[in-house]
Each structure stands twice: as structure tokens, then as C-alpha cells.
Short mmCIF file of C-alpha atoms and ligand atoms in Angstrom, two decimals:
data_model
loop_
_atom_site.label_atom_id
_atom_site.label_comp_id
_atom_site.label_asym_id
_atom_site.label_seq_id
_atom_site.Cartn_x
_atom_site.Cartn_y
_atom_site.Cartn_z
CA UNK D 21 8.09 -29.14 -38.48
CA UNK D 22 7.99 -26.81 -41.44
CA UNK D 23 10.98 -24.54 -41.66
CA UNK D 24 9.75 -21.00 -41.49
CA UNK D 25 11.96 -17.97 -41.94
CA UNK D 26 12.80 -16.57 -38.53
CA UNK D 27 12.62 -12.94 -37.58
CA UNK D 28 15.96 -11.56 -36.29
CA UNK D 29 17.64 -8.51 -34.84
CA UNK D 30 18.98 -6.21 -37.54
CA UNK D 31 22.47 -6.03 -36.06
CA UNK D 32 24.58 -5.43 -33.00
CA UNK D 33 22.91 -2.30 -31.71
CA UNK D 34 19.48 -3.87 -31.97
CA UNK D 35 20.59 -6.86 -29.89
CA UNK D 36 22.21 -4.67 -27.30
CA UNK D 37 19.19 -2.38 -27.00
CA UNK D 38 16.84 -5.35 -26.60
CA UNK D 39 19.01 -7.38 -24.22
CA UNK D 40 20.02 -4.36 -22.15
CA UNK D 41 16.34 -3.44 -22.14
CA UNK D 42 15.57 -6.83 -20.67
CA UNK D 43 18.31 -6.48 -18.08
CA UNK D 44 17.67 -2.90 -17.02
CA UNK D 45 14.40 -2.91 -15.16
CA UNK D 46 12.75 -2.68 -11.78
CA UNK D 47 15.69 -4.71 -10.51
CA UNK D 48 18.05 -1.81 -11.15
CA UNK D 49 15.91 1.02 -9.88
CA UNK D 50 13.58 -0.56 -7.36
CA UNK D 51 15.67 -3.43 -5.98
CA UNK D 52 19.39 -2.60 -6.35
CA UNK D 53 19.39 0.62 -4.27
CA UNK D 54 17.59 -0.85 -1.29
CA UNK D 55 19.59 -4.05 -1.28
CA UNK D 56 22.80 -2.04 -1.52
CA UNK D 57 21.56 0.29 1.21
CA UNK D 58 20.88 -2.61 3.53
CA UNK D 59 24.17 -4.37 2.88
CA UNK D 60 26.91 -1.89 3.44
CA UNK D 61 26.94 0.34 0.36
CA UNK D 62 30.33 0.47 -1.36
CA UNK D 63 31.57 -2.93 -0.24
CA UNK D 64 28.41 -4.54 -1.58
CA UNK D 65 28.82 -2.66 -4.84
CA UNK D 66 32.34 -3.97 -5.27
CA UNK D 67 31.29 -7.59 -4.79
CA UNK D 68 28.32 -7.01 -7.05
CA UNK D 69 30.50 -5.75 -9.91
CA UNK D 70 32.87 -8.66 -9.39
CA UNK D 71 29.99 -11.15 -9.73
CA UNK D 72 28.65 -9.45 -12.83
CA UNK D 73 31.99 -9.88 -14.58
CA UNK D 74 33.06 -13.24 -13.19
CA UNK D 75 29.74 -15.08 -13.20
CA UNK D 76 27.10 -12.95 -14.93
CA UNK D 77 28.86 -12.46 -18.25
CA UNK D 78 29.79 -16.16 -18.72
CA UNK D 79 26.22 -17.25 -17.95
CA UNK D 80 24.80 -14.60 -20.27
CA UNK D 81 27.09 -15.82 -23.01
CA UNK D 82 25.97 -19.40 -22.37
CA UNK D 83 22.37 -18.35 -22.90
CA UNK D 84 23.17 -16.50 -26.11
CA UNK D 85 25.18 -19.48 -27.37
CA UNK D 86 22.38 -21.96 -26.61
CA UNK D 87 19.84 -19.72 -28.31
CA UNK D 88 21.82 -18.91 -31.42
CA UNK D 89 23.24 -22.41 -31.90
CA UNK D 90 19.76 -23.92 -31.84
CA UNK D 91 17.84 -21.05 -33.39
CA UNK D 92 14.96 -22.02 -31.20
CA UNK D 93 12.87 -20.97 -28.19
CA UNK D 94 13.85 -21.62 -24.56
CA UNK D 95 12.44 -25.14 -24.52
CA UNK D 96 12.97 -26.11 -28.15
CA UNK D 97 16.63 -25.17 -27.93
CA UNK D 98 17.42 -27.86 -25.35
CA UNK D 99 15.45 -30.37 -27.35
CA UNK D 100 17.48 -29.55 -30.45
CA UNK D 101 20.88 -29.48 -28.79
CA UNK D 102 20.32 -32.55 -26.60
CA UNK D 103 17.66 -34.65 -28.29
CA UNK D 104 16.19 -37.55 -26.37
CA UNK D 105 17.39 -36.27 -22.99
CA UNK D 106 15.45 -34.61 -20.18
CA UNK D 107 17.36 -31.31 -20.56
CA UNK D 108 14.27 -29.69 -22.08
CA UNK D 109 12.91 -29.58 -18.53
CA UNK D 110 15.19 -26.60 -17.90
CA UNK D 111 13.47 -24.85 -20.75
CA UNK D 112 10.11 -25.75 -19.29
CA UNK D 113 11.20 -24.30 -15.97
CA UNK D 114 12.11 -21.11 -17.82
CA UNK D 115 8.63 -20.85 -19.32
CA UNK D 116 7.09 -21.35 -15.88
CA UNK D 117 9.52 -18.77 -14.47
CA UNK D 118 8.38 -16.30 -17.11
CA UNK D 119 4.79 -16.69 -15.92
CA UNK D 120 5.81 -16.27 -12.31
CA UNK D 121 8.08 -13.27 -12.87
CA UNK D 122 5.72 -11.41 -15.12
CA UNK D 123 2.81 -11.91 -12.76
CA UNK D 124 4.38 -10.03 -9.85
CA UNK D 125 6.51 -7.77 -12.01
CA UNK D 126 3.44 -6.41 -13.76
CA UNK D 127 1.93 -5.55 -10.38
CA UNK D 128 4.81 -3.23 -9.54
CA UNK D 129 4.97 -1.97 -13.14
CA UNK D 130 1.31 -1.01 -12.82
CA UNK D 131 2.11 0.93 -9.64
CA UNK D 132 4.66 2.98 -11.57
CA UNK D 133 1.92 4.09 -13.98
CA UNK D 134 -0.29 5.16 -11.07
CA UNK D 135 2.62 7.18 -9.70
CA UNK D 136 3.23 8.95 -13.03
CA UNK D 137 -0.40 9.90 -12.91
CA UNK D 138 -0.18 11.08 -9.29
CA UNK D 139 3.01 13.02 -9.99
CA UNK D 140 1.32 14.84 -12.87
CA UNK D 141 -1.65 15.66 -10.64
CA UNK D 142 0.70 17.07 -8.01
CA UNK D 143 -0.44 14.35 -5.64
CA UNK D 144 2.67 14.41 -3.41
CA UNK D 145 2.66 18.12 -2.66
CA UNK D 146 2.83 19.11 0.98
CA UNK D 147 2.57 15.54 2.24
CA UNK D 148 4.62 14.08 5.07
CA UNK D 149 6.32 10.67 4.94
CA UNK D 150 3.53 9.24 7.09
CA UNK D 151 0.87 10.49 4.74
CA UNK D 152 2.70 9.26 1.66
CA UNK D 153 3.17 5.92 3.35
CA UNK D 154 -0.51 5.58 4.13
CA UNK D 155 -1.42 6.76 0.60
CA UNK D 156 0.80 4.04 -0.82
CA UNK D 157 -0.82 1.49 1.49
CA UNK D 158 -4.33 2.47 0.58
CA UNK D 159 -3.55 2.53 -3.15
CA UNK D 160 -1.89 -0.89 -3.20
CA UNK D 161 -4.53 -2.47 -1.00
CA UNK D 162 -7.31 -1.30 -3.29
CA UNK D 163 -8.63 -3.45 -6.11
CA UNK D 164 -9.80 -1.44 -9.05
CA UNK D 165 -6.95 0.99 -9.67
CA UNK D 166 -3.95 -1.32 -9.22
CA UNK D 167 -5.58 -4.00 -11.37
CA UNK D 168 -6.51 -1.47 -14.05
CA UNK D 169 -2.93 -0.14 -14.26
CA UNK D 170 -1.58 -3.67 -14.38
CA UNK D 171 -3.87 -4.51 -17.29
CA UNK D 172 -2.86 -1.33 -19.11
CA UNK D 173 0.80 -2.24 -18.61
CA UNK D 174 0.23 -5.74 -19.94
CA UNK D 175 -1.55 -4.32 -22.99
CA UNK D 176 1.45 -2.07 -23.75
CA UNK D 177 3.74 -5.08 -23.41
CA UNK D 178 1.58 -7.23 -25.64
CA UNK D 179 1.27 -4.63 -28.40
CA UNK D 180 5.06 -4.44 -28.70
CA UNK D 181 5.51 -8.21 -28.67
CA UNK D 182 2.83 -8.68 -31.34
CA UNK D 183 4.99 -6.42 -33.56
CA UNK D 184 7.67 -9.13 -33.66
CA UNK D 185 11.43 -8.91 -33.20
CA UNK D 186 12.60 -6.25 -35.62
CA UNK D 187 9.44 -4.21 -35.93
CA UNK D 188 8.25 -4.60 -32.36
CA UNK D 189 10.89 -5.36 -29.72
CA UNK D 190 13.94 -3.92 -31.48
CA UNK D 191 12.17 -0.80 -32.64
CA UNK D 192 10.70 -0.10 -29.21
CA UNK D 193 13.91 -0.71 -27.27
CA UNK D 194 16.05 1.27 -29.73
CA UNK D 195 13.98 4.31 -28.81
CA UNK D 196 13.31 3.59 -25.16
CA UNK D 197 16.84 2.72 -24.02
CA UNK D 198 18.48 6.03 -25.03
CA UNK D 199 15.49 7.91 -23.59
CA UNK D 200 15.90 5.99 -20.34
CA UNK D 201 19.59 6.86 -20.13
CA UNK D 202 18.91 10.56 -20.69
CA UNK D 203 16.15 10.63 -18.07
CA UNK D 204 18.32 8.89 -15.48
CA UNK D 205 21.22 11.25 -16.10
CA UNK D 206 18.87 14.23 -15.73
CA UNK D 207 17.62 13.03 -12.35
CA UNK D 208 21.21 12.17 -11.27
CA UNK D 209 22.34 15.72 -12.03
CA UNK D 210 19.50 17.09 -9.94
CA UNK D 211 20.24 14.70 -7.11
CA UNK D 212 24.01 15.26 -6.83
CA UNK D 213 23.64 19.05 -6.94
CA UNK D 214 21.42 19.09 -3.84
CA UNK D 215 23.26 20.47 -0.80
CA UNK D 216 24.44 17.60 1.40
CA UNK D 217 24.52 15.15 -1.47
CA UNK D 218 28.14 14.07 -0.98
CA UNK D 219 27.26 12.04 2.09
CA UNK D 220 25.06 9.83 -0.08
CA UNK D 221 27.75 9.42 -2.72
CA UNK D 222 30.23 8.49 -0.04
CA UNK D 223 27.82 5.86 1.26
CA UNK D 224 27.39 4.37 -2.20
CA UNK D 225 31.07 4.26 -3.09
CA UNK D 226 33.02 3.96 0.17
CA UNK D 227 33.68 0.29 0.95
CA UNK D 228 33.05 -0.96 4.49
CA UNK D 229 34.13 -4.55 4.38
CA UNK D 230 33.06 -5.27 7.95
CA UNK D 231 29.45 -5.13 6.72
CA UNK D 232 29.99 -7.84 4.13
CA UNK D 233 28.35 -10.84 5.71
CA UNK D 234 28.02 -14.20 3.97
CA UNK D 235 24.40 -13.36 3.37
CA UNK D 236 25.36 -10.05 1.73
CA UNK D 237 27.70 -11.87 -0.63
CA UNK D 238 24.97 -14.31 -1.64
CA UNK D 239 22.56 -11.43 -2.10
CA UNK D 240 25.02 -9.68 -4.38
CA UNK D 241 25.19 -12.76 -6.58
CA UNK D 242 21.42 -13.24 -6.54
CA UNK D 243 20.87 -9.61 -7.45
CA UNK D 244 23.46 -9.80 -10.25
CA UNK D 245 21.64 -12.80 -11.74
CA UNK D 246 18.21 -11.18 -11.42
CA UNK D 247 19.41 -7.90 -12.83
CA UNK D 248 21.13 -9.44 -15.84
CA UNK D 249 17.93 -11.39 -16.66
CA UNK D 250 19.79 -14.68 -16.65
CA UNK D 251 18.44 -18.06 -15.65
CA UNK D 252 15.05 -18.27 -17.30
CA UNK D 253 15.75 -18.41 -20.97
CA UNK D 254 14.95 -14.80 -21.86
CA UNK D 255 18.45 -14.47 -23.25
CA UNK D 256 18.25 -17.90 -24.89
CA UNK D 257 15.17 -16.64 -26.68
CA UNK D 258 16.80 -13.35 -27.67
CA UNK D 259 19.96 -15.29 -28.58
CA UNK D 260 17.98 -17.27 -31.12
CA UNK D 261 17.32 -14.02 -33.01
CA UNK D 262 20.97 -12.89 -33.06
CA UNK D 263 22.63 -13.00 -36.47
CA UNK D 264 25.74 -15.12 -36.94
CA UNK D 265 27.89 -12.07 -37.63
CA UNK D 266 27.22 -10.55 -34.20
CA UNK D 267 30.05 -11.25 -31.71
CA UNK D 268 28.61 -12.82 -28.54
CA UNK D 269 31.40 -12.02 -26.08
CA UNK D 270 31.48 -8.32 -26.93
CA UNK D 271 27.69 -8.17 -26.92
CA UNK D 272 27.47 -9.82 -23.49
CA UNK D 273 30.08 -7.46 -22.07
CA UNK D 274 28.24 -4.45 -23.41
CA UNK D 275 24.87 -5.60 -22.14
CA UNK D 276 26.27 -6.38 -18.68
CA UNK D 277 28.14 -3.08 -18.70
CA UNK D 278 25.00 -1.12 -19.56
CA UNK D 279 23.02 -2.92 -16.88
CA UNK D 280 25.64 -2.26 -14.22
CA UNK D 281 26.05 1.35 -15.26
CA UNK D 282 22.31 1.88 -14.93
CA UNK D 283 22.23 0.18 -11.52
CA UNK D 284 25.03 2.46 -10.31
CA UNK D 285 23.33 5.50 -11.80
CA UNK D 286 20.16 4.53 -9.94
CA UNK D 287 22.22 4.58 -6.76
CA UNK D 288 23.64 7.98 -7.74
CA UNK D 289 20.11 9.16 -8.36
CA UNK D 290 18.75 7.91 -5.04
CA UNK D 291 21.42 8.03 -2.28
CA UNK D 292 22.45 11.69 -2.57
CA UNK D 293 18.80 12.73 -2.55
CA UNK D 294 18.26 10.64 0.58
CA UNK D 295 21.23 12.14 2.39
CA UNK D 296 20.47 15.69 1.24
CA UNK D 297 17.06 15.48 2.80
CA UNK D 298 18.31 13.80 5.93
CA UNK D 299 16.69 10.45 5.31
CA UNK D 300 18.33 7.24 6.44
CA UNK D 301 20.26 5.24 3.91
CA UNK D 302 18.25 2.12 4.29
CA UNK D 303 14.73 1.56 3.16
CA UNK D 304 12.67 -1.38 2.06
CA UNK D 305 10.79 -1.71 -1.19
CA UNK D 306 8.80 1.39 -0.19
CA UNK D 307 11.89 3.48 -1.04
CA UNK D 308 10.72 4.26 -4.53
CA UNK D 309 7.04 4.82 -3.78
CA UNK D 310 7.20 6.53 -0.40
CA UNK D 311 10.62 8.00 0.38
CA UNK D 312 11.28 9.37 -3.09
CA UNK D 313 7.92 11.12 -3.44
CA UNK D 314 8.65 12.70 -0.03
CA UNK D 315 11.99 13.90 -1.36
CA UNK D 316 10.56 15.15 -4.63
CA UNK D 317 7.91 17.23 -2.99
CA UNK D 318 10.50 19.04 -0.89
CA UNK D 319 13.16 19.72 -3.50
CA UNK D 320 13.41 22.51 -6.06
CA UNK D 321 12.01 21.38 -9.38
CA UNK D 322 10.59 18.32 -7.64
CA UNK D 323 7.31 18.41 -9.53
CA UNK D 324 9.00 17.83 -12.88
CA UNK D 325 11.58 15.40 -11.53
CA UNK D 326 8.89 13.25 -9.94
CA UNK D 327 7.14 12.90 -13.29
CA UNK D 328 10.41 12.17 -15.08
CA UNK D 329 11.40 9.64 -12.43
CA UNK D 330 8.22 7.59 -12.59
CA UNK D 331 8.23 7.69 -16.39
CA UNK D 332 11.76 6.38 -16.38
CA UNK D 333 10.93 3.45 -14.11
CA UNK D 334 7.94 2.50 -16.27
CA UNK D 335 10.08 2.61 -19.40
CA UNK D 336 12.71 0.43 -17.70
CA UNK D 337 10.00 -2.01 -16.62
CA UNK D 338 8.41 -2.14 -20.08
CA UNK D 339 11.64 -3.05 -21.88
CA UNK D 340 11.93 -5.96 -19.40
CA UNK D 341 8.35 -7.18 -19.52
CA UNK D 342 8.47 -7.53 -23.30
CA UNK D 343 11.43 -9.89 -23.02
CA UNK D 344 9.61 -12.03 -20.47
CA UNK D 345 6.49 -12.23 -22.57
CA UNK D 346 8.61 -13.06 -25.63
CA UNK D 347 9.87 -16.22 -23.86
CA UNK D 348 6.31 -17.50 -23.60
CA UNK D 349 5.29 -16.28 -27.06
CA UNK D 350 8.30 -17.80 -28.86
CA UNK D 351 7.64 -21.08 -27.10
CA UNK D 352 3.94 -21.25 -27.95
CA UNK D 353 4.43 -20.01 -31.48
CA UNK D 354 7.08 -22.58 -32.34
CA UNK D 355 6.02 -25.59 -30.32
CA UNK D 356 2.31 -25.34 -31.06
CA UNK D 357 2.64 -23.81 -34.50
CA UNK D 358 0.33 -20.87 -33.87
CA UNK D 359 0.69 -17.28 -35.06
CA UNK D 360 2.62 -14.68 -33.09
CA UNK D 361 -0.60 -12.75 -32.65
CA UNK D 362 -2.47 -15.66 -31.14
CA UNK D 363 0.47 -16.70 -28.96
CA UNK D 364 0.82 -13.16 -27.63
CA UNK D 365 -2.82 -12.90 -26.72
CA UNK D 366 -3.03 -16.30 -25.04
CA UNK D 367 0.23 -15.70 -23.16
CA UNK D 368 -0.68 -12.21 -22.02
CA UNK D 369 -4.18 -13.09 -20.89
CA UNK D 370 -3.09 -16.10 -18.86
CA UNK D 371 -0.18 -14.23 -17.26
CA UNK D 372 -2.44 -11.30 -16.43
CA UNK D 373 -4.87 -13.68 -14.71
CA UNK D 374 -2.14 -14.81 -12.33
CA UNK D 375 -0.89 -11.22 -12.14
CA UNK D 376 -4.23 -9.95 -10.89
CA UNK D 377 -4.03 -12.43 -8.01
CA UNK D 378 -0.58 -10.98 -7.16
CA UNK D 379 -1.94 -7.45 -7.26
CA UNK D 380 -4.90 -8.30 -5.08
CA UNK D 381 -2.64 -9.94 -2.53
CA UNK D 382 -1.99 -6.49 -1.07
CA UNK D 383 -5.68 -6.03 -0.29
CA UNK D 384 -8.57 -8.34 -0.96
CA UNK D 385 -6.42 -11.48 -0.87
CA UNK D 386 -3.90 -10.43 1.76
CA UNK D 387 -4.97 -13.17 4.14
CA UNK D 388 -4.72 -15.83 1.50
CA UNK D 389 -1.27 -17.22 2.15
CA UNK D 390 0.69 -20.23 0.97
CA UNK D 391 3.67 -21.29 3.17
CA UNK D 392 3.00 -18.11 5.14
CA UNK D 393 3.48 -15.88 2.10
CA UNK D 394 0.98 -13.89 0.07
CA UNK D 395 0.79 -14.82 -3.59
CA UNK D 396 2.90 -11.78 -4.53
CA UNK D 397 5.60 -12.65 -2.00
CA UNK D 398 5.53 -16.28 -3.04
CA UNK D 399 6.03 -15.40 -6.72
CA UNK D 400 8.82 -12.98 -5.84
CA UNK D 401 10.46 -15.59 -3.62
CA UNK D 402 10.09 -18.43 -6.11
CA UNK D 403 11.52 -16.45 -8.97
CA UNK D 404 14.60 -15.12 -7.21
CA UNK D 405 15.37 -18.11 -5.02
CA UNK D 406 14.20 -21.08 -6.99
CA UNK D 407 13.60 -20.57 -10.69
CA UNK D 408 16.32 -18.10 -11.60
CA UNK D 409 19.04 -19.63 -9.46
CA UNK D 410 18.32 -23.22 -10.43
CA UNK D 411 17.75 -22.09 -14.01
CA UNK D 412 21.12 -20.36 -14.15
CA UNK D 413 22.77 -23.34 -12.44
CA UNK D 414 21.44 -25.88 -14.94
CA UNK D 415 22.14 -23.60 -17.90
CA UNK D 416 25.84 -23.36 -17.04
CA UNK D 417 26.01 -27.07 -16.28
CA UNK D 418 24.44 -27.74 -19.66
CA UNK D 419 26.87 -25.46 -21.45
CA UNK D 420 29.93 -26.67 -19.57
CA UNK D 421 29.25 -30.39 -19.46
CA UNK D 422 26.75 -31.28 -22.16
CA UNK D 423 27.01 -28.84 -25.06
CA UNK D 424 30.73 -29.52 -25.38
CA UNK D 425 33.71 -27.24 -25.54
CA UNK D 426 34.03 -27.32 -29.30
CA UNK D 427 30.43 -26.37 -29.97
CA UNK D 428 30.60 -23.62 -27.40
CA UNK D 429 33.83 -22.10 -28.70
CA UNK D 430 32.72 -22.48 -32.31
CA UNK D 431 29.53 -20.54 -31.64
CA UNK D 432 31.33 -17.93 -29.60
CA UNK D 433 33.81 -17.39 -32.43
CA UNK D 434 31.13 -16.66 -35.01
CA UNK D 435 31.11 -12.96 -35.61
CA UNK D 436 34.44 -12.31 -33.88
CA UNK D 437 37.31 -14.57 -32.82
CA UNK D 438 38.37 -14.74 -29.20
CA UNK D 439 41.87 -15.68 -28.07
CA UNK D 440 42.50 -19.31 -27.01
CA UNK D 441 43.60 -18.18 -23.53
CA UNK D 442 40.41 -16.23 -22.99
CA UNK D 443 38.39 -19.18 -24.26
CA UNK D 444 40.13 -21.42 -21.70
CA UNK D 445 39.31 -19.01 -18.88
CA UNK D 446 35.67 -18.76 -19.92
CA UNK D 447 35.33 -22.55 -20.15
CA UNK D 448 36.91 -22.94 -16.72
CA UNK D 449 34.43 -20.49 -15.22
CA UNK D 450 31.46 -22.14 -16.91
CA UNK D 451 32.50 -25.65 -15.95
CA UNK D 452 33.60 -25.11 -12.36
CA UNK D 453 33.39 -21.62 -10.88
CA UNK D 454 29.90 -20.60 -11.96
CA UNK D 455 28.16 -23.86 -10.96
CA UNK D 456 29.79 -23.74 -7.52
CA UNK D 457 28.96 -20.09 -6.94
CA UNK D 458 25.40 -20.35 -8.21
CA UNK D 459 24.92 -23.67 -6.44
CA UNK D 460 25.75 -21.95 -3.15
CA UNK D 461 23.08 -19.30 -3.60
CA UNK D 462 20.59 -21.93 -4.65
CA UNK D 463 21.28 -23.93 -1.50
CA UNK D 464 21.88 -20.93 0.74
CA UNK D 465 18.44 -19.62 -0.15
CA UNK D 466 16.84 -22.46 1.76
CA UNK D 467 18.82 -21.88 4.93
CA UNK D 468 19.26 -18.15 5.19
CA UNK D 469 16.19 -16.15 5.95
CA UNK D 470 15.31 -13.13 3.90
CA UNK D 471 17.81 -13.75 1.13
CA UNK D 472 15.63 -12.11 -1.47
N1 LIG X 510 16.42 -8.02 -15.17
C1 LIG X 510 15.14 -7.48 -14.84
C2 LIG X 510 15.33 -6.32 -13.90
O1 LIG X 510 16.42 -6.00 -13.50
C3 LIG X 510 14.22 -8.47 -14.20
C4 LIG X 510 14.32 -9.84 -14.69
C5 LIG X 510 14.75 -10.91 -14.03
C6 LIG X 510 14.00 -10.29 -15.96
N2 LIG X 510 14.74 -11.99 -14.81
C7 LIG X 510 14.28 -11.65 -16.00
C8 LIG X 510 13.55 -9.65 -17.07
C9 LIG X 510 14.12 -12.38 -17.12
C10 LIG X 510 13.37 -10.39 -18.19
C11 LIG X 510 13.64 -11.73 -18.24
O2 LIG X 510 14.37 -5.71 -13.51
#
């Protein structure tokens, strides 16, 4: 293949903005609070943070190492590092995972746009929970509006990806990530100053270890993996654009730190508001689209905060969707030698086609089920329980057992040396601890119901 100059991130901040953008998404704002709420609050949080540091960071580093060492897309990188072996299948699984994730993720992302629009129109005013719940049901079970918003969201994603790494993804995330942080802090301040807010904070931070079931522990690990965007090659792809003078350990720690901070801030934004308004601490996925609008419409300044809130979730979602699309685009561009523009269009259109089926599975196609699940539920299930967990498992096995210690340490040391003791600990985790821990969620997922 002809050697073409590769686009790259301009430096450390660009990488962090893009990778943290990938990590911080619907998982932090839409998924983390309700999973935490259902699994014992503070105790769950503690385990979650432990997994991020002990497992998440080493796996993230593995992905960056694989990407930068090979300078290639998610599939090409395995082919380069382990030629003539079937390891490229992991990369292929990542590309398939990108399709699956983006299809259902763009459904929910589209909903967030509808809710910005409704918030601006004052659509929640004076409505009870029941009404908001039925509004949400009738919106999601419709066809035209949810599909239209999904397509608009995919167009925004595609436009950024067409711009390339430095001029598209880096530029967009450099602006959006600080904006996101400011918006979240603004809503947090509003939420914790509501009377009765302390109860919610206590729920989020006070550990109750009796609630930590085996299932909760597995869910914490699954959520950590999903939230850090590990397991499908998004970070391999981004890793391939990282310059050699960027330190990978520090970068991984900062990205994981930013992701965890934003997950905790989402909790701080949501739980005090729930307790202040006397709502229960648990809530399913409807939390964001039903309970929060109910809260907004009854709190001072709620009109503005509702708009800000739904804008912030869409921004968080957009910085993630671009990284998923980039996995597919980098693959097609490099393996089939087509232009970025063409790859982006082909990728986006085919993902949107599957995405529309996910969106319609709340209405028109709700009776069309496979293994008893609608297409949306199946995609959600497959991504969290199959693709991401097995992806992460094989990625650490590859790094620990195939790539070789010397290669791994050599790549890690480019851009900043790490101490030999630390290197030994990291290798130990990647070789033994991470595969065992991730292997147990992968297997547990088949036996424990409702692990997503
Ligand atoms: N991390 C994203 C979130 O928290 C979702 C996600 C999971 C993702 N896997 C990914 C994003 C892979 C990009 C690439 O919402």
C-alpha cells in the first residue's frame, strides 16, 4: 500500500479532548446515574472508581499502545502487529461493534435534540409525571420525528468526521468539551442549592456495602468499560493519531479522570434534584426524559436549566458519536483506499439505515423481536454484553500475551518514561488481573439476567 502522510492530533490537549469526548457521553449522563441509583449509590460508586483505575486505565493504555505502535486503524493494527494470525478478527469485531453501538446510540442522541426543542418551546410546563411519561412514550413510538432527529444527529457527526482529525475531530472537541464542563457545573450548582438537596448527595456518596451484590459488582465493571469507550477499537483508532512525544500513561489517566469526574458530576446534577423534589432515587432509562423534565418544570429557573441540560447531553453524545464513526471511516479509508469523504458518507449512510430500524423499534417495529428483544434492545445488549466485553478481553490478552512486554513498555515510554516498578504492575494487571475480571463479566452476562 502506498504510504500516505497521516493526519494526527496536534498535541496532548487535543488527544485528551478527543478521547475524553469519546468517553464522556450518554453513558455518563443517561446510564451512570440510573445504574448507580439501582445499585446502592455510594458503595457502587466506590467499586466503580476502583475498576476505572485498576482495569479501565490499563485497557485504555493497551488500546493507545496498539494504535500508536501500528499507526493503523482498528483492524489494520492487528494485521500489522501480528501478521499472518487471526488476531485481526478482534479488529473486525470492533468495526461491527461500531455499527451496532452507533445505531442505537444515535436513536437516543436524536431524542436529546427533540428535548432541546421541547424545552425551548416550554413543552414541559405545568405537566405531571404521568403526562410527561405519556408524552415521552408517544414521541418515541412515533416514526417521523424520532427518525428525523436521528438523521440530523448523524449529519452533524458526519460533517465533523469529514473534517479529519486535526481540523474536524480535534477542533470540535476542543471547543465542545470545555463547554460541556461549564454547562454541567452550572446545572450542578442549581441542583445542590435546591432545598432538600443534601439527601441526594448523601445517597450518592454514602456507601452501603450490604447493597453490593455480585451482580452490582459486575455492572460496575461493565459500566466502567462502556463509559471509558474501551473494547471496540475507538481508542486504538485515536491512538494511531497520537504523536510519539505524547505520554500514554499520563494521557490515559487524564482521560479516565475526566470521564469519572463527569460521571460523578452527572450524579451531583441529578440526585439532589431528585431528592429535593421528593422523587425516589431509582429510575430506569426514563430518568433523563421523564423525571428530569418533571423536576425542571417545578424548579426556579427550570426553563433555562432544561434547555441547558438537554444541550449538554447532546454535546456529550456528539463527541462520542464522532469517535465511533471514525472507527469505521479509518478502516474503510485505509483498507479500501478510498477518500475520507467517501468513507464518511458510506459509513454514515449504512449506520443510519440500521439506526432507523432501532428508532422504529419503539413504535412501528415494536413487535418485531429477535430472541425476545426489539432491535434497539438487542443492539444495546449486544454492545454492552458481547462486543465491548469480549473486545476488551481480547485486547488485553493481545497486549499481555502477544504484543510482548518489550514492545509494550517501549511504546509506553515514548513521550515520557515510567518507572520499572510501575511498568511491572501494569504488565501484571494486563496479563492476569484484567483478563480474569473482564472474563467474569463476559461470562456472567450470559447467566445473570438484566446485567446491562
Ligand atoms: N463511552 C461512551 C459513553 O459513555 C459510549 C461508548 C461506548 C463509546 N463505547 C464506545 C463511544 C466506543 C465511542 C466509542 O456514552
